[in-house]
GROMACS .gro file of C-alpha atoms in nm:
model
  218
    1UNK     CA    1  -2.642  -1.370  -1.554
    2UNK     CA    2  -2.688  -1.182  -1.893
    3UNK     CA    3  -2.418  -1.119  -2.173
    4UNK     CA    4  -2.089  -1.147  -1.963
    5UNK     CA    5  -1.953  -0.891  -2.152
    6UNK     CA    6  -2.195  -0.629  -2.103
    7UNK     CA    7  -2.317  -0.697  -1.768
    8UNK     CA    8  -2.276  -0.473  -1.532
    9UNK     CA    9  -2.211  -0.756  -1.265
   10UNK     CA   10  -1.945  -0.935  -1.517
   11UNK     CA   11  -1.748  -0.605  -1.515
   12UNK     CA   12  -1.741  -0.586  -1.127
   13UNK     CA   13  -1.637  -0.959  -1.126
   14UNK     CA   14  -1.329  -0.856  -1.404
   15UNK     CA   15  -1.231  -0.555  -1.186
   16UNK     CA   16  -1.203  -0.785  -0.838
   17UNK     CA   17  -1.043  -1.088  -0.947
   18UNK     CA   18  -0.786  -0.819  -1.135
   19UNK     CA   19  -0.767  -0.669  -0.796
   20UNK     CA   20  -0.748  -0.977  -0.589
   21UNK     CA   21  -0.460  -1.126  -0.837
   22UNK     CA   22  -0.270  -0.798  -0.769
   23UNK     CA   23  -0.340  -0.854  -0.372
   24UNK     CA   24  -0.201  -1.209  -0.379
   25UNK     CA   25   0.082  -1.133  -0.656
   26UNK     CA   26   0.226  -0.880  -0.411
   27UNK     CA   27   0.198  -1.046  -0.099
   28UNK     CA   28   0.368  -1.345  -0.273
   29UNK     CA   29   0.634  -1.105  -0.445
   30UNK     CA   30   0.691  -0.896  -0.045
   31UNK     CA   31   1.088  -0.911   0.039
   32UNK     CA   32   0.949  -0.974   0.382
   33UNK     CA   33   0.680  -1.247   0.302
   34UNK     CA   34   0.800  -1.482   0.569
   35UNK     CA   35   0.892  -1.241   0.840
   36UNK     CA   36   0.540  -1.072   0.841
   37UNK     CA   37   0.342  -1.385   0.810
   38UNK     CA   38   0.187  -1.302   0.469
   39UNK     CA   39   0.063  -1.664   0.408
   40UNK     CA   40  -0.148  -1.626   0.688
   41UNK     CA   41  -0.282  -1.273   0.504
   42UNK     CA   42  -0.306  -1.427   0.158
   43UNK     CA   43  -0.620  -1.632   0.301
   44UNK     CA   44  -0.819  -1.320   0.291
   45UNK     CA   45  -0.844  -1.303  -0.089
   46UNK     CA   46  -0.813  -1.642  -0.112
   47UNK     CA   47  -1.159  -1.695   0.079
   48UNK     CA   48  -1.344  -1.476  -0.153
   49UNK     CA   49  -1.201  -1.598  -0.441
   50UNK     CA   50  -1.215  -1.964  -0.333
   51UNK     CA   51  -1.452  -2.029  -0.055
   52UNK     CA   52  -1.732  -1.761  -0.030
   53UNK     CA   53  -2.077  -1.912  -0.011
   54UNK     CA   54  -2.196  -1.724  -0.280
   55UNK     CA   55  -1.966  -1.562  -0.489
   56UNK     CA   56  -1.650  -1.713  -0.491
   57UNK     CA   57  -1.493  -1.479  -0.749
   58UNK     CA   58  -1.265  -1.683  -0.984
   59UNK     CA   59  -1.461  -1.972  -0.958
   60UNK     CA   60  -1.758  -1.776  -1.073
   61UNK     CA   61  -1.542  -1.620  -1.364
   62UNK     CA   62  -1.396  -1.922  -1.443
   63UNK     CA   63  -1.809  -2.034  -1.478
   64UNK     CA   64  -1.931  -1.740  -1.657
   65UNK     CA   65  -1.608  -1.825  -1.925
   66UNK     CA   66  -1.735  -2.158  -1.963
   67UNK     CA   67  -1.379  -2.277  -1.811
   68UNK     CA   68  -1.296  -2.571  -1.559
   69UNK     CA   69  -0.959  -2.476  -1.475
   70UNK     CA   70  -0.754  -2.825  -1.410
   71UNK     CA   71  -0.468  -2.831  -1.071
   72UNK     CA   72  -0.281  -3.126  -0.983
   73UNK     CA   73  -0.274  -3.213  -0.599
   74UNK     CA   74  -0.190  -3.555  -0.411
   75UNK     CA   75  -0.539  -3.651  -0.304
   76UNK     CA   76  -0.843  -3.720  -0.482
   77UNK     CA   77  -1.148  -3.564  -0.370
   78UNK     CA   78  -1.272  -3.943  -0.218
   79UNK     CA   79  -0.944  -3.960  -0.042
   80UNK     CA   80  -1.134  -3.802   0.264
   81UNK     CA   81  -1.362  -4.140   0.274
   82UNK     CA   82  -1.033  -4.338   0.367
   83UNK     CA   83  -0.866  -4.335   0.711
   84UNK     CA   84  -0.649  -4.086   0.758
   85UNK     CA   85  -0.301  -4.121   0.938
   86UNK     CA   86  -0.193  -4.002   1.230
   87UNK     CA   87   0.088  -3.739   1.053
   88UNK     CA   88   0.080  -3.662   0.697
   89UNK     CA   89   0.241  -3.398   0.508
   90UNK     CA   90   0.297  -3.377   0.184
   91UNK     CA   91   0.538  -3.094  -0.056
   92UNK     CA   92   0.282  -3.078  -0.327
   93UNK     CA   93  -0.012  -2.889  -0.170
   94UNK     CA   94  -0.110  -2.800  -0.576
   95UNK     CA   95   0.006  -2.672  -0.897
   96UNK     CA   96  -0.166  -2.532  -1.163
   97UNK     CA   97   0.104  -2.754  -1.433
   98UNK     CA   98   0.078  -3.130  -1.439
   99UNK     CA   99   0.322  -3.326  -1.159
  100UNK     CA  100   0.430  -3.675  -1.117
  101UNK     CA  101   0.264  -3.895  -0.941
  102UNK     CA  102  -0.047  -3.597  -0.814
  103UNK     CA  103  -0.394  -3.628  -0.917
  104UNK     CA  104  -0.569  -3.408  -1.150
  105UNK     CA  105  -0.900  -3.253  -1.062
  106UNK     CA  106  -1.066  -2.913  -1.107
  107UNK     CA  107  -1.005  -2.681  -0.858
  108UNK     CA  108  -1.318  -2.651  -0.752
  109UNK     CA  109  -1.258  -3.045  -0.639
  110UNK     CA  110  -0.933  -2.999  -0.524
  111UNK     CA  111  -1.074  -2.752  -0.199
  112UNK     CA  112  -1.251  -3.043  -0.110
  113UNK     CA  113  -0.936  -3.286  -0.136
  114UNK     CA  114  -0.701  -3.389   0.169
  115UNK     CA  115  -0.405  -3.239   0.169
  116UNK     CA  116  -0.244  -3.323   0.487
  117UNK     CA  117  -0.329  -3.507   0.823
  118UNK     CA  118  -0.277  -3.448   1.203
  119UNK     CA  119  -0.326  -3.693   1.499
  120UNK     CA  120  -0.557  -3.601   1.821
  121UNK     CA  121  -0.644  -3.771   2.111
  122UNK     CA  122  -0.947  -3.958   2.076
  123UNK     CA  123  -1.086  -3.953   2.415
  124UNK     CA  124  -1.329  -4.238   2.370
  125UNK     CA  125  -1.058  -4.441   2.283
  126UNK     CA  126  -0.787  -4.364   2.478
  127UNK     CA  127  -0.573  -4.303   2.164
  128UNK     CA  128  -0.422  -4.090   1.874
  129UNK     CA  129  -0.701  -4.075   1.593
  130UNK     CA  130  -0.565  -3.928   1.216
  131UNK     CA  131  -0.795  -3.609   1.113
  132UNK     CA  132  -0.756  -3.470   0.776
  133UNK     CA  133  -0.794  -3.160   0.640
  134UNK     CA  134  -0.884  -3.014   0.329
  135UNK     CA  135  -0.738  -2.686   0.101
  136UNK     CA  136  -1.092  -2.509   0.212
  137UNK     CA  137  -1.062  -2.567   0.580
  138UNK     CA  138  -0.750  -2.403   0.576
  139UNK     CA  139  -0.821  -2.121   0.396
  140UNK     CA  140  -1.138  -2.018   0.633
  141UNK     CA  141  -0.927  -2.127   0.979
  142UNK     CA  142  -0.635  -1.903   0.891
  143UNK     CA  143  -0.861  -1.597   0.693
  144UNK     CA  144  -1.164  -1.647   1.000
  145UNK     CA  145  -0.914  -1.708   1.308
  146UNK     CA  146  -0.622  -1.531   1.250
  147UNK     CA  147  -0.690  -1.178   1.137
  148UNK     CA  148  -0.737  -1.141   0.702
  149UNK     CA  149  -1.106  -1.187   0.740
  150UNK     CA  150  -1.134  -1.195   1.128
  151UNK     CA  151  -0.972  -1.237   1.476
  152UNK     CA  152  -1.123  -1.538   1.741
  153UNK     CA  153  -0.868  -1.627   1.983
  154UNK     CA  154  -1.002  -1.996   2.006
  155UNK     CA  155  -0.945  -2.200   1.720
  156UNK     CA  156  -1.036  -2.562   1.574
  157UNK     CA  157  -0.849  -2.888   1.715
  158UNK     CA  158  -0.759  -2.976   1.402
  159UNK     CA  159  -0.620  -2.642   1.302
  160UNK     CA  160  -0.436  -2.583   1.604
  161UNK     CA  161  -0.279  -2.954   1.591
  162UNK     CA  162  -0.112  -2.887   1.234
  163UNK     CA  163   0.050  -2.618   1.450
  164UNK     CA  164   0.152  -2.779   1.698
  165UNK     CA  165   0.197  -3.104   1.574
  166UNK     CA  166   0.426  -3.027   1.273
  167UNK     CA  167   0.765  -3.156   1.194
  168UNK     CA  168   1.021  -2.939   1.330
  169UNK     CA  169   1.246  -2.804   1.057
  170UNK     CA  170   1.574  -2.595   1.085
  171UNK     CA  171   1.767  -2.385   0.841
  172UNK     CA  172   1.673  -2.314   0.450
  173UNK     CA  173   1.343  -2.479   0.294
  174UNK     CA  174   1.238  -2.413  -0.081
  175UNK     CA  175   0.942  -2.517  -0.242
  176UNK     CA  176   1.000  -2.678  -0.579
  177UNK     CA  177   0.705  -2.675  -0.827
  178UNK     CA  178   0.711  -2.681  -1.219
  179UNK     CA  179   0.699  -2.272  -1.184
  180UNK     CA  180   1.037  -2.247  -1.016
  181UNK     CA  181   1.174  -2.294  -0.731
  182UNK     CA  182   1.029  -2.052  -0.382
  183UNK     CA  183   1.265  -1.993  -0.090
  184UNK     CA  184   1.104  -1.962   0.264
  185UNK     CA  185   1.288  -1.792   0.498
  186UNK     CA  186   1.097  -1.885   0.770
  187UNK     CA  187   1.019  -2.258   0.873
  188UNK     CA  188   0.780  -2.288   1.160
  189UNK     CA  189   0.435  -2.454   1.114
  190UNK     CA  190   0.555  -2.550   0.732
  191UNK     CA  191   0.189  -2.738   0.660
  192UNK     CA  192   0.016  -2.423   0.687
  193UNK     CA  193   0.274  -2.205   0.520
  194UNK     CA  194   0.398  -2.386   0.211
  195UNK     CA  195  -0.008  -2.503   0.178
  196UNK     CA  196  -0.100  -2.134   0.129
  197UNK     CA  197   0.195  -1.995  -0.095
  198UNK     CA  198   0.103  -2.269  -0.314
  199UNK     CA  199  -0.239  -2.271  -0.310
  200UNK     CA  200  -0.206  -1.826  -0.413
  201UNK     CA  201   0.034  -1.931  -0.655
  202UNK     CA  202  -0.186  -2.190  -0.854
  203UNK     CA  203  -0.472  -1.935  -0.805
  204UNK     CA  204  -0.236  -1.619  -0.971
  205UNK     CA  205  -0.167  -1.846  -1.244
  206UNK     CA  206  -0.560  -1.951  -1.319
  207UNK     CA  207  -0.643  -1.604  -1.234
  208UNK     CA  208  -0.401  -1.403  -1.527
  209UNK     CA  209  -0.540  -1.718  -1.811
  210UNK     CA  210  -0.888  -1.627  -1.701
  211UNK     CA  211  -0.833  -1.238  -1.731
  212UNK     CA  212  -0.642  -1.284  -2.066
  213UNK     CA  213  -1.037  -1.444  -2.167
  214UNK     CA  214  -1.100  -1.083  -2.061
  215UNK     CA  215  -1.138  -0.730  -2.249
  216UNK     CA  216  -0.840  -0.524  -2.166
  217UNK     CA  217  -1.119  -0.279  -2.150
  218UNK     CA  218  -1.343  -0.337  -1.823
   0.00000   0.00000   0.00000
């Protein structure tokens, strides 16, 4: 890529992420956030910016900066070599601020990373077998299933086991991170939900340090 700051291409990148950050910033920020679903909608920005194949946009800023942003999540990467439970969920999904007891890897590693498991019925064996998933499988099921990116009325096992297979919660839930503290007014399939507001909200934050690397200009 020539001179970031004078390529044409950098400026394009500059002007989406901006864009993108707004996107997910006002989804997040919606009075009706819950009631509408908007986690589920978040994954549309969050698969370009994250998960495209070629240009995942603040990954490839973050690259063109010379930056590696850091996020703390509660699997390593390798984690996915081990066998996974049955049920596993987990109220750190990430953060872009060091917490207690998480790992710390770039986020580039951490789509990669488990983040929560679901049991299925292993046919073979006559039994419940743990699958786990990872922050980039989630992103593409929810952005490639269930409307941001595109509609397909049949969906992955795994995907549709978090769903289905999730603890059943009543009343008020709040996330809790070093940023604050998010209310949810809405509690049904919580691993999906709480996964993607968090995983937008690191992504804001990495987003507005990147931009400040940015001129005001572009």
């Amino acid at each position: 890529m020539p001179t970031p700051t004078s390529s044409p291409e950098f400026v394009r990148l500059v002007k989406t992420v901006r864009m993108q950050t707004g996107t997910l910033t006002a989804l997040l920020d919606h009075p009706e956030r819950d009631e509408l679903d908007f986690h589920v909608s978040l994954a549309g920005p969050l698969r370009s910016m994250l998960c495209d194949a070629d240009w995942p946009t603040l990954l490839k800023l973050a690259e063109v900066l010379g930056e590696s942003p850091r996020v703390w999540g509660p699997h390593a990467p390798s984690d996915r070599d081990k066998k996974a439970p049955t049920l596993y969920m987990n109220a750190l999904t990430v953060s872009a601020e060091p917490v207690a007891f998480s790992q710390e890897m770039s986020i580039a590693e951490f789509l990669d990373a488990p983040v929560g498991a679901v049991g299925m019925i292993d046919q073979a064996a006559g039994k419940s077998k743990g699958h786990w998933y990872t922050p980039r499988q989630l992103i593409k099921w929810a952005a490639n299933k269930d409307g941001p990116s595109h509609f397909d009325p049949k969906t992955p096992a795994t995907y549709t086991a978090i769903a289905t297979n999730s603890l059943i919660s009543t009343g008020e839930v709040s996330m809790v991170g070093p940023g604050g503290e998010t209310a949810l007014t809405r509690s049904d399939n919580l691993p999906l939900r709480m996964a993607l507001l968090q995983i937008a909200q690191a992504s804001v934050i990495i987003a507005k340090d990147l931009l400040t690397r940015c001129s005001a200009d572009i």
